[in-house]
Coordinates of C-alpha atoms in Angstrom, one line a residue:
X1 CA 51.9 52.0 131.8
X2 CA 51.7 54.2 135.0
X3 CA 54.2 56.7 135.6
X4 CA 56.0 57.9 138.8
X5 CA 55.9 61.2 139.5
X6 CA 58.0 62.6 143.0
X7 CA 57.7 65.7 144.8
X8 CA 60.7 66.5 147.1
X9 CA 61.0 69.1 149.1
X10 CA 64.4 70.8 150.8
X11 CA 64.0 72.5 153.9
X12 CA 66.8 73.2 156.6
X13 CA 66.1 70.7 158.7
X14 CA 66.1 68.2 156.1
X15 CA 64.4 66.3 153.5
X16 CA 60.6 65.3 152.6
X17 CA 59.5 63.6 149.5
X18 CA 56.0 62.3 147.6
X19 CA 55.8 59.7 145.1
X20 CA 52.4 59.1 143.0
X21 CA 51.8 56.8 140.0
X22 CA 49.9 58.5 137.3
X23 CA 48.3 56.2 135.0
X24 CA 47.4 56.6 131.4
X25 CA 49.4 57.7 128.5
X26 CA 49.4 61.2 126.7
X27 CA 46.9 62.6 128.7
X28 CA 46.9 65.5 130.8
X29 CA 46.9 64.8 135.0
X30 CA 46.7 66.4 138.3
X31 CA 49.1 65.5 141.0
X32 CA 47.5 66.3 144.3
X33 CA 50.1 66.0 146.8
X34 CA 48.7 66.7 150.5
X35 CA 51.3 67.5 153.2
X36 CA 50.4 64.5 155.1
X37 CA 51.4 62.1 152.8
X38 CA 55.1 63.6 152.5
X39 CA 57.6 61.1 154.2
X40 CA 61.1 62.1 155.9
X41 CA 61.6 65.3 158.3
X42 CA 61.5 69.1 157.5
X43 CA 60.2 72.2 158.4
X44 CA 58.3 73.8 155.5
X45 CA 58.3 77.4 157.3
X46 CA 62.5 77.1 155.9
X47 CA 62.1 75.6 152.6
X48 CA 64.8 76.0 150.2
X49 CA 64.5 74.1 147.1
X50 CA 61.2 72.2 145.3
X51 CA 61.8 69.6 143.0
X52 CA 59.2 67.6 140.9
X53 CA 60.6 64.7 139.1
X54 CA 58.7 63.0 136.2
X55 CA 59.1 59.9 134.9
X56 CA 62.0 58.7 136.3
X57 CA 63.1 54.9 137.9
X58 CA 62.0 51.3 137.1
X59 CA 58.6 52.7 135.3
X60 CA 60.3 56.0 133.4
X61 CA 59.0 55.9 129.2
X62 CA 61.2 56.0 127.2
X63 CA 60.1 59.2 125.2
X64 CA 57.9 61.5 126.9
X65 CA 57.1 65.8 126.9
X66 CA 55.6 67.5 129.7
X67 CA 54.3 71.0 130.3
X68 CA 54.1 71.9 133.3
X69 CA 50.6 74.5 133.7
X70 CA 50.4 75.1 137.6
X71 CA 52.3 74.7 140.5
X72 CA 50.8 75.8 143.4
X73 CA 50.1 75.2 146.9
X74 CA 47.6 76.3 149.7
X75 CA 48.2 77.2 153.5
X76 CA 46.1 77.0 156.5
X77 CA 46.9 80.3 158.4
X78 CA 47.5 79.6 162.2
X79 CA 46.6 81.6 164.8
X80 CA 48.2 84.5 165.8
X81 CA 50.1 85.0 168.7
X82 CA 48.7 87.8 170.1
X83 CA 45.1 86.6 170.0
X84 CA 47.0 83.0 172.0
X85 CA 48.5 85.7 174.4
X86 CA 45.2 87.2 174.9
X87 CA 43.3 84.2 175.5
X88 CA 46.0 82.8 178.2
X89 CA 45.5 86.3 180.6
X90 CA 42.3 85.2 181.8
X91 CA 43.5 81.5 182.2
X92 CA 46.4 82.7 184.0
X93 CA 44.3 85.5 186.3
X94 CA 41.5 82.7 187.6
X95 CA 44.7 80.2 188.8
X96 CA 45.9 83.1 190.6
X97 CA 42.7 83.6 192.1
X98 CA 42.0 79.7 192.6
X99 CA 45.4 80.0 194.4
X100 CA 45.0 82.5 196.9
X101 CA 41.2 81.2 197.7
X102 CA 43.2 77.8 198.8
X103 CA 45.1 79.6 201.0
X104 CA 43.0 81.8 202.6
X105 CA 40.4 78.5 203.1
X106 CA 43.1 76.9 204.3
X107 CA 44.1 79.0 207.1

């Protein structure tokens, strides 16, 4: 029978969780759990606890071991402010520009 495995994660601003079904019996399985697929609200730049629940609910086994090999998870830097800063100087130099031209047309 498949098994429920769930993923919950505890931020500040609240709670997200993941539930997969991994089928088989006695074998070994990867849970890929991408961020997208969480459901409920949180922050994950505050989180506080991680907890990863096997075999538990309607479909839990009666008798069942687990060893647990890797846990780990993979970030996409974002920019960095300064180079967002940087980039918005020039922006904000040409509307100036566009501005004054205006008003000097439109006198």
């Amino acid at each position: 029978p498949d098994m429920p495995v769930t993923i919950a994660i505890s931020t500040i601003g609240g709670t997200m969780s993941y539930t997969a079904m991994v089928t088989g019996f006695g074998l070994p399985f990867t849970v890929y759990a991408d961020y997208a697929g969480f459901t409920g609200t949180g922050d994950l730049s505050q989180v506080t606890q991680v907890q990863v629940t096997f075999n538990d609910g309607q479909n839990s086994r009666v008798a069942s071991d687990y060893i647990i090999d890797e846990i780990k998870t993979t970030t996409v830097p974002a920019p960095p402010a300064l180079f967002l800063i940087a980039a918005a100087v020039p922006v904000m130099g040409i509307r100036r520009w566009m501005v004054k031209r205006k008003v000097a047309l439109a006198v």
